[in-house]
GROMACS .gro file of C-alpha atoms in nm:
model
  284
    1UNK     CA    1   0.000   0.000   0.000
    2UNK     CA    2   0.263   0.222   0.064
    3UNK     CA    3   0.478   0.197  -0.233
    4UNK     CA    4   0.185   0.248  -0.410
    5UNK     CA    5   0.085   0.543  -0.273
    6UNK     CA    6   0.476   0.678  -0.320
    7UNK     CA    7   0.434   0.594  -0.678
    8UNK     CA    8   0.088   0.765  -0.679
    9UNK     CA    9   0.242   1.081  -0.522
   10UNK     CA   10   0.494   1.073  -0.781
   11UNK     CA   11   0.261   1.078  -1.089
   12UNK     CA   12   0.116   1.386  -0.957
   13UNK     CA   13   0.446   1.549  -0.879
   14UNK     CA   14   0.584   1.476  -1.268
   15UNK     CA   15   0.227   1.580  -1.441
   16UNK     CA   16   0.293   1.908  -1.195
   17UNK     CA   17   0.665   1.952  -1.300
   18UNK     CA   18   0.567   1.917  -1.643
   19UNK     CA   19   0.294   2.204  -1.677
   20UNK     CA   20   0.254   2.527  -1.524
   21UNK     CA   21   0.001   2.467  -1.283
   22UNK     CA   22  -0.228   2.755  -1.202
   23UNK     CA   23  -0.366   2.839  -0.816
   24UNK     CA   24  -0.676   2.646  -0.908
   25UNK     CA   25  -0.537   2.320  -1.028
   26UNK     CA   26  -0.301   2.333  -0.759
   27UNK     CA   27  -0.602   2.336  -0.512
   28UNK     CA   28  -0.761   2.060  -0.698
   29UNK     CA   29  -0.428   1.811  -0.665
   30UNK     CA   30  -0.467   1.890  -0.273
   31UNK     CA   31  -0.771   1.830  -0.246
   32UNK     CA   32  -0.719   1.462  -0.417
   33UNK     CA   33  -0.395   1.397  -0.239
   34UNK     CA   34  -0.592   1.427   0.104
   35UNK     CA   35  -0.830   1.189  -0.080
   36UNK     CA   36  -0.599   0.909  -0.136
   37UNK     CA   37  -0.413   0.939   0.200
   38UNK     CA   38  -0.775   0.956   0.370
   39UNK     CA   39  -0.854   0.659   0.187
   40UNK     CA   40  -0.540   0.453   0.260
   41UNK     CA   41  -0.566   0.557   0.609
   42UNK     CA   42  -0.914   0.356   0.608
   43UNK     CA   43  -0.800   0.080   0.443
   44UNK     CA   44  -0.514   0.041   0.641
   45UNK     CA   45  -0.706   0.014   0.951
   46UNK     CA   46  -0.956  -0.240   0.818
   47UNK     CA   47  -0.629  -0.431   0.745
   48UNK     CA   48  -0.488  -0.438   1.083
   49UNK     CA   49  -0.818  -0.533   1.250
   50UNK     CA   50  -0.836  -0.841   0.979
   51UNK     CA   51  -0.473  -0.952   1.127
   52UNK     CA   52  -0.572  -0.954   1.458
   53UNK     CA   53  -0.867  -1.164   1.396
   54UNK     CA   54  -0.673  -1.404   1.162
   55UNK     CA   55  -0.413  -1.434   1.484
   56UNK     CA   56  -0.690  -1.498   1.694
   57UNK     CA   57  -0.890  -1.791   1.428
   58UNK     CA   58  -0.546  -1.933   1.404
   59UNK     CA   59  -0.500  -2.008   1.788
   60UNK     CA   60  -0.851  -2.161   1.764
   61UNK     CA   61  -0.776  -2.378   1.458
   62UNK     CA   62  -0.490  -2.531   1.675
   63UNK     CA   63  -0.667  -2.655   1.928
   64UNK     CA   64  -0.946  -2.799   1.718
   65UNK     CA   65  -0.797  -3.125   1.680
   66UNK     CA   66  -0.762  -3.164   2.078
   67UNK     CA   67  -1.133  -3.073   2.074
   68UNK     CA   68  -1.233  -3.352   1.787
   69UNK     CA   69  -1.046  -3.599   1.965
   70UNK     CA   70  -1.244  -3.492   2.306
   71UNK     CA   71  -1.571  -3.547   2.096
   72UNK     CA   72  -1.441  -3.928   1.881
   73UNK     CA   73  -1.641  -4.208   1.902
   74UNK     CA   74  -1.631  -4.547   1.787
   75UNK     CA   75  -1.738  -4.671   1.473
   76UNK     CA   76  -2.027  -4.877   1.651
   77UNK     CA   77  -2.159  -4.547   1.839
   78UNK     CA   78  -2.523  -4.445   1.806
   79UNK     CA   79  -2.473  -4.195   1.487
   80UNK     CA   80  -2.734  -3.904   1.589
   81UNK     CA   81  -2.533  -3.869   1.934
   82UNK     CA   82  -2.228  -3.820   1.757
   83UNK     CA   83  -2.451  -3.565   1.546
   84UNK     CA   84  -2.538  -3.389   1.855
   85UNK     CA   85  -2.198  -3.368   2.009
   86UNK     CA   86  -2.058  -3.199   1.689
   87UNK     CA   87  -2.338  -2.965   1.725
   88UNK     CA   88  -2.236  -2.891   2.071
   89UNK     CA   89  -1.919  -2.881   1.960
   90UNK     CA   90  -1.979  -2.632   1.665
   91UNK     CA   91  -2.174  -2.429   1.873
   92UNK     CA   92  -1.936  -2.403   2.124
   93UNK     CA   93  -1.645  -2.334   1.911
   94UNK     CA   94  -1.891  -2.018   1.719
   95UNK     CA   95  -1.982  -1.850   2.070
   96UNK     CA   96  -1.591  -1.889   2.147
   97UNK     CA   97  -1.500  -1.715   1.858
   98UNK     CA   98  -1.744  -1.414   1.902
   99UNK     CA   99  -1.623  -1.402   2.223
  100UNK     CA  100  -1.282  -1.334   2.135
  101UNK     CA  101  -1.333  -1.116   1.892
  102UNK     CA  102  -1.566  -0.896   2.119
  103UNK     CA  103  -1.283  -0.892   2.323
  104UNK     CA  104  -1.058  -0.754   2.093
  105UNK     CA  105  -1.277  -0.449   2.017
  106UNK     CA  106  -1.283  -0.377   2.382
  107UNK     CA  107  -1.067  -0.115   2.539
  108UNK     CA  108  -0.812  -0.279   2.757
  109UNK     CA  109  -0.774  -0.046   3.025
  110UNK     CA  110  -1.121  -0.088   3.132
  111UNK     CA  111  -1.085   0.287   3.310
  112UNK     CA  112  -1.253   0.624   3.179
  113UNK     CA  113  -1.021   0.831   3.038
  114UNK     CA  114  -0.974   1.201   3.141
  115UNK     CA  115  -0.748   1.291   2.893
  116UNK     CA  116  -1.012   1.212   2.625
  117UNK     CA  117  -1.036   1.460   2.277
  118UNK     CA  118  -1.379   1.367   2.224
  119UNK     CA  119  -1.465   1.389   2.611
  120UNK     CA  120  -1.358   1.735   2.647
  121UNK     CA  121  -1.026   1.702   2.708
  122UNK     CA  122  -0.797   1.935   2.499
  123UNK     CA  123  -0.383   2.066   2.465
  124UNK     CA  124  -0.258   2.375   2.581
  125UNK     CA  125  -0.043   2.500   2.346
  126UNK     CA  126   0.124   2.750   2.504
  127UNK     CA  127   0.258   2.518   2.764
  128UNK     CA  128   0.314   2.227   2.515
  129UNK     CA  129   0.684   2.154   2.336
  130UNK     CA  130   0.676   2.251   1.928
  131UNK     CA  131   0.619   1.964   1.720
  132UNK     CA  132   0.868   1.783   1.492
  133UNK     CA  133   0.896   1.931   1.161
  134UNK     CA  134   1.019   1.690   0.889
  135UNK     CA  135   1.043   1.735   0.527
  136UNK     CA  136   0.949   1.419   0.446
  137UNK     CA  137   0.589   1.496   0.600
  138UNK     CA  138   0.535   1.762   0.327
  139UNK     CA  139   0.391   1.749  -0.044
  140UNK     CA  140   0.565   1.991  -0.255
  141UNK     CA  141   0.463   2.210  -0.571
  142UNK     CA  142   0.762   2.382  -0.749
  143UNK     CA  143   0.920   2.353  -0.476
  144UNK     CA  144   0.716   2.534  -0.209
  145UNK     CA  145   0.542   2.266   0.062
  146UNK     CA  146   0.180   2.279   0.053
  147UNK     CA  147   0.050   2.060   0.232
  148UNK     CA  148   0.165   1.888   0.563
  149UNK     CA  149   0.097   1.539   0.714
  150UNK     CA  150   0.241   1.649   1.072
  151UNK     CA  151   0.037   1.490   1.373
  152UNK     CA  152  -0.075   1.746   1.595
  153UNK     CA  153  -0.017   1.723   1.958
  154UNK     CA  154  -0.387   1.648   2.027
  155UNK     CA  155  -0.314   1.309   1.833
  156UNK     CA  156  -0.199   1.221   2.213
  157UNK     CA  157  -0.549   1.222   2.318
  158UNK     CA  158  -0.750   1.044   2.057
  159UNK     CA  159  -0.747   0.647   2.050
  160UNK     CA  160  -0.645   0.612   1.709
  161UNK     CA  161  -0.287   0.425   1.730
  162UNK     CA  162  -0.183   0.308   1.406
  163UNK     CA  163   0.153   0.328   1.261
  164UNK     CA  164   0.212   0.684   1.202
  165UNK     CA  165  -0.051   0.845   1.385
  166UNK     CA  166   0.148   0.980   1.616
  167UNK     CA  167   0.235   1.308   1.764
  168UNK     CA  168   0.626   1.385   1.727
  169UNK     CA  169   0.868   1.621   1.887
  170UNK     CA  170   1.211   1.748   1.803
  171UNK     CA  171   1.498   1.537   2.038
  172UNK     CA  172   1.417   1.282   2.354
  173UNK     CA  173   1.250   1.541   2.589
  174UNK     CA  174   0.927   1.746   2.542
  175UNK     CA  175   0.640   1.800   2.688
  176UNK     CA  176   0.276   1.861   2.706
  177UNK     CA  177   0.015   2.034   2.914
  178UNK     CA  178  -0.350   1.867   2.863
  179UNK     CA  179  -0.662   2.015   3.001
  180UNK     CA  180  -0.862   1.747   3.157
  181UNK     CA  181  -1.251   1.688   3.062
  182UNK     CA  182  -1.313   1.783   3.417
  183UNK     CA  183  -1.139   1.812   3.775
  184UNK     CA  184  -1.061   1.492   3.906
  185UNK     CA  185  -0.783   1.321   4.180
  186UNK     CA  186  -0.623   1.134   3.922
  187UNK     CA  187  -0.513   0.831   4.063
  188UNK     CA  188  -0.304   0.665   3.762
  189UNK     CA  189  -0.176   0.726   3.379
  190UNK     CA  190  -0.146   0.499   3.063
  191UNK     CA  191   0.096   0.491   2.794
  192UNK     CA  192   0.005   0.324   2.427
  193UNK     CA  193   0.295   0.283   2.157
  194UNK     CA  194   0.259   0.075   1.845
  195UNK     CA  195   0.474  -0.269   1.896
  196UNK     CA  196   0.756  -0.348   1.662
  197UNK     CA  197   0.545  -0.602   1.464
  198UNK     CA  198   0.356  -0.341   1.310
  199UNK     CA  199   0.613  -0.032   1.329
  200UNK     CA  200   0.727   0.022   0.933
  201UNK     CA  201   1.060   0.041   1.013
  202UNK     CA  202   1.049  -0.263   1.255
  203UNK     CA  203   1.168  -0.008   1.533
  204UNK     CA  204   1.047   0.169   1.815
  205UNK     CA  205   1.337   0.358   2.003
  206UNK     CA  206   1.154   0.715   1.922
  207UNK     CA  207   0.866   0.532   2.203
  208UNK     CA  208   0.925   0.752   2.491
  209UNK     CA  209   1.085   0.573   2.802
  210UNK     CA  210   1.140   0.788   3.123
  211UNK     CA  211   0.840   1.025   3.153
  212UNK     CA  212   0.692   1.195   3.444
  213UNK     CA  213   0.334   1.359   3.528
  214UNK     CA  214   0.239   1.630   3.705
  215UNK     CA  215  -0.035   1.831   3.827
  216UNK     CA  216  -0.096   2.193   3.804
  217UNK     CA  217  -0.223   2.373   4.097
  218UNK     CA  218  -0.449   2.649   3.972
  219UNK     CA  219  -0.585   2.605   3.650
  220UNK     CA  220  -0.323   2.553   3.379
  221UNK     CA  221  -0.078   2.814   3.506
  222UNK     CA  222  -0.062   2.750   3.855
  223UNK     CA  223   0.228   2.535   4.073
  224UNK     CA  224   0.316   2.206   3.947
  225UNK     CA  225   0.270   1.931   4.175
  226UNK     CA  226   0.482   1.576   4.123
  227UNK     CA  227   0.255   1.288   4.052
  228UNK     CA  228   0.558   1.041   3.978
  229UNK     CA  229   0.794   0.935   3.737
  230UNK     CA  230   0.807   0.592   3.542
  231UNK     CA  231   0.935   0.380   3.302
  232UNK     CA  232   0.721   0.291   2.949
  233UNK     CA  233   0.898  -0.060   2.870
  234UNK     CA  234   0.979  -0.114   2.462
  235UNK     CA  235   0.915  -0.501   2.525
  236UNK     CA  236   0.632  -0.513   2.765
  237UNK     CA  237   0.250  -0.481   2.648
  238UNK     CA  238   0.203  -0.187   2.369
  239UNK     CA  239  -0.077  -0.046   2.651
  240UNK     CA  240   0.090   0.028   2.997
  241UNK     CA  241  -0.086   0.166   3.288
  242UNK     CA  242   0.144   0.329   3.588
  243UNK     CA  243  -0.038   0.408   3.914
  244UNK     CA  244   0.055   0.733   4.042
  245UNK     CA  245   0.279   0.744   4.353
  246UNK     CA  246   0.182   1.071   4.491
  247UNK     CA  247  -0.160   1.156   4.608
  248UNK     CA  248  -0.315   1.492   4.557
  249UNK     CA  249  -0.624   1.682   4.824
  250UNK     CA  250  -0.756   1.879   4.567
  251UNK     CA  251  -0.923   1.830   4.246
  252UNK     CA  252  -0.687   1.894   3.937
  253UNK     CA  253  -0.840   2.030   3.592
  254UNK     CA  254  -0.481   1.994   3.425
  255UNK     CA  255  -0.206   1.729   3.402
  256UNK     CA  256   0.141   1.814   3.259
  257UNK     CA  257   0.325   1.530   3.067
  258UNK     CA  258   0.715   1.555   3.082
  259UNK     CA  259   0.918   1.263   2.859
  260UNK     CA  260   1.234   1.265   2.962
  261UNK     CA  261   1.418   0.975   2.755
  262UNK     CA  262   1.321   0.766   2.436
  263UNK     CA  263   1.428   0.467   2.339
  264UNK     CA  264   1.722   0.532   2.137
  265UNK     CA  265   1.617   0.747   1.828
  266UNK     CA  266   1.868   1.051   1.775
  267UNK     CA  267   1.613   1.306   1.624
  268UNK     CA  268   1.215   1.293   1.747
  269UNK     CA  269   1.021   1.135   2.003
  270UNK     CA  270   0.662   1.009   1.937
  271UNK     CA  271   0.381   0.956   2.119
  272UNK     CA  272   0.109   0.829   2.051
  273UNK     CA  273  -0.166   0.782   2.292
  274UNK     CA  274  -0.157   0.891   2.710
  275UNK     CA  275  -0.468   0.863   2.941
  276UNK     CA  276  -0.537   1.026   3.279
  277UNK     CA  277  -0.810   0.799   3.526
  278UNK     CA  278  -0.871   0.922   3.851
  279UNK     CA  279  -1.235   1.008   4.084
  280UNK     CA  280  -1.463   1.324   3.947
  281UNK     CA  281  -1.397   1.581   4.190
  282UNK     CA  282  -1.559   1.870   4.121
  283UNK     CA  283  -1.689   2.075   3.827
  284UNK     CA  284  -1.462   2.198   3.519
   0.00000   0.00000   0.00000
């Protein structure tokens, strides 16, 4: 999908090269460049989600034959018994199969999530480190960049996690400063990365590794308060959740996100999805 997208992108850039291309047209070849990257976007999460399930069918398909052999019978057995038990069987085998697929679609963490976009949740800029700029995020049109496939730092707070979806900022330590979707005591953070079996690059040293939270005092530009420091490990589960080892009296409408290390990569850090749970305390 990717290379052909590259060689998509590169049709348009030789039919631009090749004609003078007037403020209109060049409008138009935006507007169908966000098009196809929209659309690969979609197909490349209907892909992922297909993987999954194949994993899952797979596992099942292994133990089938311990389950036939739990069901055998002898050639002499009363046939519509045998019927029924591979009914049972069948039966049993469908439900277990919806049942792990329901659980896939579930969120893991099982805890609401504060730091929520589409709860109310939102980024301060002003107290939030400038995002990565690349070159290679940028379309170009005689040679002035037009149009820019940069993450945004409220990528942090949306569950969409696949490859590339991330927010990114220059070097191994940033931060960000996220208005909650209401005061709260928070009581504990998560941390999502992508794992290397799906990275593109079969990496993930820009995953942040030291990081620590803290609360702000007064609104958003009030004291900050300590809420711990932690460890996001490259080889544990992609979804991490770190209890918080200081406890707060008052309600807290914002929570500031420090990273302090990554993993290794010499230019950007990314993140790409970090949660705040804790008990409503008050109004926002």
């Amino acid at each position: 999908m990717i290379a052909e997208y590259g060689s998509r992108l590169s049709n348009y850039q030789v039919m631009v090269a090749r004609s003078w291309v007037s403020l209109t047209e060049a409008e138009w070849l935006q507007g169908e460049c966000r098009k196809e990257s929209q659309t690969l976007e979609s197909n490349l999460r209907e892909i992922l989600l297909l993987m999954e399930q194949i994993d899952v069918l797979k596992a099942l398909l292994r133990d089938t034959p311990a389950g036939l052999h739990n069901y055998s019978w002898s050639p002499d057995g009363d046939p519509m018994e045998a019927q029924g038990q591979a009914e049972v069987m069948d039966k049993e085998m469908s439900n277990l199969v919806n049942y792990v697929l329901k659980k896939l679609r579930e969120d893991q963490v099982q805890m609401a999530d504060y730091a929520l976009k589409s709860a109310g949740a939102s980024i301060v800029e002003a107290g939030t480190s400038e995002s990565y700029k690349s070159d290679k995020a940028k379309l170009y049109w005689h040679g002035i960049g037009f149009l820019n496939h940069e993450m945004p730092p409220e990528s942090i707070l949306q569950p969409d996690v696949h490859p590339g979806r991330c927010w990114a900022f220059p070097g191994s330590q940033g931060h960000a400063l996220i208005k909650l979707a209401g005061k709260i005591i928070p009581t504990s953070v998560t941390m999502e990365h992508i794992s290397e079996k799906v990275s593109p690059s079969g990496s993930i040293s820009s995953a942040p590794k030291e990081f620590s939270v803290h609360g702000i005092s007064k609104e958003c530009e009030g004291e900050e308060i300590s809420l711990g420091r932690f460890v996001y490990n490259r080889t544990g589960t992609t979804v991490q959740t770190f209890e918080l080892q200081h406890e707060v009296s008052e309600p807290l409408l914002c929570v500031k996100l420090r990273i302090l290390s990554n993993w290794g990569h010499p230019k950007y850090t990314c993140l790409y999805r970090f949660r705040v749970h804790g008990r409503p305390g008050g109004h926002s």
